[in-house]
Amino acid sequence: MNIYFCGSIRGGRQDVAIYQQIVACLKSYGRVLTEHVAFPELEIIEKNLNDAEILERDMQWLSQAQVVVAEVTQPSLGVGFEIARAITLNKPVLCLFRPSCGLRLSALIRGSANNRSFFVGNYEQREDFEKFIQEFMGYYKEMGLTFSSIFQQLFGKKEMRILMVGLDAAGLFFI
């Protein structure tokens, strides 16, 4: 499973140690495409990339991901953008928030929680977010494959075919 992890970068790196713990947990469920978000030296690593290159790379990774996990304690325009894009791509999203930081979570994030494809979990310690991640991944696996991932598995990523199911002479025709 490909996992897209979001965390504040330019909005503040105060929680990078927490990001490392979350990424370590996520690795037990699959490949974390954005593991670099948890690197303390991230800005040094990305210094040779311009903003457009970062956007293109990250959106490519987001399209490859089956799920998105975002640490949303530190307010970040970039994380909000990634979450919005994930929603438009019909990706299941888990947002993790630490209330003890003294900040309030955006109403737009908290209000989006629907317990079907968008989840918000408050945590204070590692065991808390590990539990939310376990439940989220379990729920995702229980729900089975999404329509798009079924097509990707059947036909590959580069071509799309139309599969129609019906009885013989049911009025179906193909162009």
CSV table of C-alpha atoms in Angstrom, one decimal:
chain,number,residue,atom,x,y,z
A,1,MET,CA,0.0,0.0,0.0
A,2,ASN,CA,1.3,3.5,-0.9
A,3,ILE,CA,0.8,6.0,1.9
A,4,TYR,CA,1.0,9.8,1.5
A,5,PHE,CA,2.0,11.5,4.8
A,6,CYS,CA,1.5,15.2,5.3
A,7,GLY,CA,3.1,17.4,7.9
A,8,SER,CA,4.0,21.1,8.2
A,9,ILE,CA,7.2,22.1,6.5
A,10,ARG,CA,7.3,25.8,5.9
A,11,GLY,CA,4.6,26.4,8.4
A,12,GLY,CA,6.8,25.2,11.2
A,13,ARG,CA,9.0,22.2,12.0
A,14,GLN,CA,8.4,22.0,15.7
A,15,ASP,CA,6.8,18.5,15.4
A,16,VAL,CA,9.4,16.8,13.2
A,17,ALA,CA,10.2,14.3,16.0
A,18,ILE,CA,6.5,13.4,16.1
A,19,TYR,CA,6.5,13.1,12.3
A,20,GLN,CA,9.3,10.6,12.6
A,21,GLN,CA,7.3,8.5,15.0
A,22,ILE,CA,4.2,8.6,12.8
A,23,VAL,CA,6.2,7.7,9.6
A,24,ALA,CA,7.8,4.8,11.5
A,25,CYS,CA,4.3,3.5,12.4
A,26,LEU,CA,3.0,4.0,8.9
A,27,LYS,CA,5.9,2.0,7.4
A,28,SER,CA,4.4,-1.1,9.1
A,29,TYR,CA,1.4,-0.7,6.8
A,30,GLY,CA,3.1,0.0,3.5
A,31,ARG,CA,5.4,2.4,1.6
A,32,VAL,CA,5.4,6.0,2.8
A,33,LEU,CA,5.9,8.0,-0.4
A,34,THR,CA,6.6,11.2,1.5
A,35,GLU,CA,8.9,9.9,4.2
A,36,HIS,CA,11.2,12.9,3.7
A,37,VAL,CA,8.6,15.1,5.5
A,38,ALA,CA,9.9,13.5,8.7
A,39,PHE,CA,13.6,14.3,8.0
A,40,PRO,CA,15.0,17.1,10.2
A,41,GLU,CA,17.3,18.2,7.3
A,42,LEU,CA,14.4,18.3,4.8
A,43,GLU,CA,15.1,21.9,3.7
A,44,ILE,CA,18.7,21.1,2.9
A,45,ILE,CA,17.6,18.0,0.9
A,46,GLU,CA,15.1,20.0,-1.2
A,47,LYS,CA,17.2,23.1,-1.7
A,48,ASN,CA,17.9,22.2,-5.4
A,49,LEU,CA,14.2,21.9,-6.2
A,50,ASN,CA,12.0,24.9,-7.0
A,51,ASP,CA,8.4,25.3,-5.8
A,52,ALA,CA,6.9,24.0,-9.1
A,53,GLU,CA,9.1,20.9,-9.1
A,54,ILE,CA,8.1,20.2,-5.5
A,55,LEU,CA,4.4,20.6,-6.4
A,56,GLU,CA,4.7,18.3,-9.4
A,57,ARG,CA,6.6,15.6,-7.5
A,58,ASP,CA,4.2,15.7,-4.5
A,59,MET,CA,1.0,15.6,-6.6
A,60,GLN,CA,2.4,12.7,-8.5
A,61,TRP,CA,3.0,10.8,-5.2
A,62,LEU,CA,-0.5,11.8,-4.0
A,63,SER,CA,-2.0,10.3,-7.1
A,64,GLN,CA,-0.1,7.1,-6.5
A,65,ALA,CA,-1.2,6.8,-2.8
A,66,GLN,CA,-4.1,4.7,-1.6
A,67,VAL,CA,-4.5,6.6,1.7
A,68,VAL,CA,-3.4,9.9,3.2
A,69,VAL,CA,-2.4,10.5,6.8
A,70,ALA,CA,-1.9,14.1,7.8
A,71,GLU,CA,-0.5,15.5,11.1
A,72,VAL,CA,-2.5,18.8,11.4
A,73,THR,CA,-1.4,20.2,14.7
A,74,GLN,CA,0.9,22.9,13.2
A,75,PRO,CA,-1.2,25.1,10.9
A,76,SER,CA,0.0,24.7,7.3
A,77,LEU,CA,-1.3,26.0,4.0
A,78,GLY,CA,0.5,23.2,2.2
A,79,VAL,CA,-1.0,20.5,4.3
A,80,GLY,CA,-4.5,22.0,3.8
A,81,PHE,CA,-3.8,22.0,0.0
A,82,GLU,CA,-2.7,18.3,0.1
A,83,ILE,CA,-5.8,17.4,2.1
A,84,ALA,CA,-8.1,19.2,-0.3
A,85,ARG,CA,-6.4,17.6,-3.3
A,86,ALA,CA,-6.7,14.1,-1.6
A,87,ILE,CA,-10.4,14.7,-1.2
A,88,THR,CA,-10.9,15.6,-4.9
A,89,LEU,CA,-9.0,12.4,-5.8
A,90,ASN,CA,-11.3,10.4,-3.5
A,91,LYS,CA,-8.5,9.3,-1.2
A,92,PRO,CA,-9.3,8.2,2.3
A,93,VAL,CA,-7.8,10.8,4.8
A,94,LEU,CA,-6.8,10.5,8.4
A,95,CYS,CA,-6.0,13.8,10.2
A,96,LEU,CA,-4.1,13.6,13.5
A,97,PHE,CA,-4.3,16.5,15.9
A,98,ARG,CA,-2.7,17.1,19.3
A,99,PRO,CA,-5.0,19.3,21.5
A,100,SER,CA,-2.4,19.8,24.2
A,101,CYS,CA,-0.5,22.1,21.9
A,102,GLY,CA,-2.8,24.9,22.8
A,103,LEU,CA,-4.1,25.5,19.3
A,104,ARG,CA,-7.6,24.8,18.0
A,105,LEU,CA,-8.1,22.6,14.9
A,106,SER,CA,-9.6,24.3,11.9
A,107,ALA,CA,-13.4,23.9,11.7
A,108,LEU,CA,-12.9,23.0,8.0
A,109,ILE,CA,-10.8,20.0,9.0
A,110,ARG,CA,-12.8,18.9,12.1
A,111,GLY,CA,-16.1,19.6,10.2
A,112,SER,CA,-15.1,17.4,7.3
A,113,ALA,CA,-14.9,14.2,9.4
A,114,ASN,CA,-17.5,11.8,8.2
A,115,ASN,CA,-16.2,8.4,9.5
A,116,ARG,CA,-16.4,7.0,5.9
A,117,SER,CA,-13.5,8.6,4.0
A,118,PHE,CA,-12.3,11.5,6.2
A,119,PHE,CA,-11.3,10.9,9.8
A,120,VAL,CA,-9.9,13.1,12.6
A,121,GLY,CA,-8.2,11.7,15.6
A,122,ASN,CA,-7.1,13.6,18.7
A,123,TYR,CA,-3.9,12.2,20.2
A,124,GLU,CA,-1.5,13.1,23.0
A,125,GLN,CA,1.0,10.2,22.9
A,126,ARG,CA,2.4,7.6,20.5
A,127,GLU,CA,0.0,4.9,21.6
A,128,ASP,CA,-3.0,7.2,20.7
A,129,PHE,CA,-2.0,7.9,17.1
A,130,GLU,CA,-0.9,4.3,16.6
A,131,LYS,CA,-4.4,3.3,17.6
A,132,PHE,CA,-6.0,5.7,15.2
A,133,ILE,CA,-3.7,4.6,12.4
A,134,GLN,CA,-4.4,0.9,13.1
A,135,GLU,CA,-8.2,1.6,13.0
A,136,PHE,CA,-7.9,3.7,9.9
A,137,MET,CA,-5.9,1.1,8.0
A,138,GLY,CA,-8.2,-1.7,9.2
A,139,TYR,CA,-11.2,0.2,8.0
A,140,TYR,CA,-9.6,0.9,4.7
A,141,LYS,CA,-8.7,-2.7,4.2
A,142,GLU,CA,-12.2,-3.8,5.3
A,143,MET,CA,-13.8,-1.6,2.8
A,144,GLY,CA,-11.9,-3.4,0.0
A,145,LEU,CA,-10.5,-2.0,-3.2
A,146,THR,CA,-11.8,1.2,-4.6
A,147,PHE,CA,-13.2,1.3,-8.1
A,148,SER,CA,-10.2,3.1,-9.5
A,149,SER,CA,-7.7,0.7,-7.8
A,150,ILE,CA,-9.6,-2.3,-9.2
A,151,PHE,CA,-9.2,-0.8,-12.7
A,152,GLN,CA,-5.5,-0.1,-12.1
A,153,GLN,CA,-4.9,-3.6,-11.0
A,154,LEU,CA,-6.9,-5.1,-13.9
A,155,PHE,CA,-5.7,-3.0,-16.7
A,156,GLY,CA,-2.6,-1.1,-15.6
A,157,LYS,CA,-2.2,2.6,-15.0
A,158,LYS,CA,-1.6,3.7,-18.6
A,159,GLU,CA,-4.8,2.6,-20.3
A,160,MET,CA,-8.4,2.6,-19.3
A,161,ARG,CA,-11.0,0.3,-20.7
A,162,ILE,CA,-14.7,0.2,-20.1
A,163,LEU,CA,-16.1,-3.0,-18.6
A,164,MET,CA,-19.8,-3.4,-19.0
A,165,VAL,CA,-21.6,-6.3,-17.4
A,166,GLY,CA,-25.0,-7.4,-18.6
A,167,LEU,CA,-27.0,-10.3,-20.0
A,168,ASP,CA,-26.6,-11.3,-23.6
A,169,ALA,CA,-28.9,-9.2,-25.9
A,170,ALA,CA,-29.5,-6.8,-23.0
A,171,GLY,CA,-29.2,-3.9,-25.4
A,172,LEU,CA,-25.5,-3.3,-24.7
A,173,PHE,CA,-23.3,-2.1,-27.5
A,174,PHE,CA,-19.8,-1.0,-27.8
A,175,ILE,CA,-18.2,1.7,-29.9
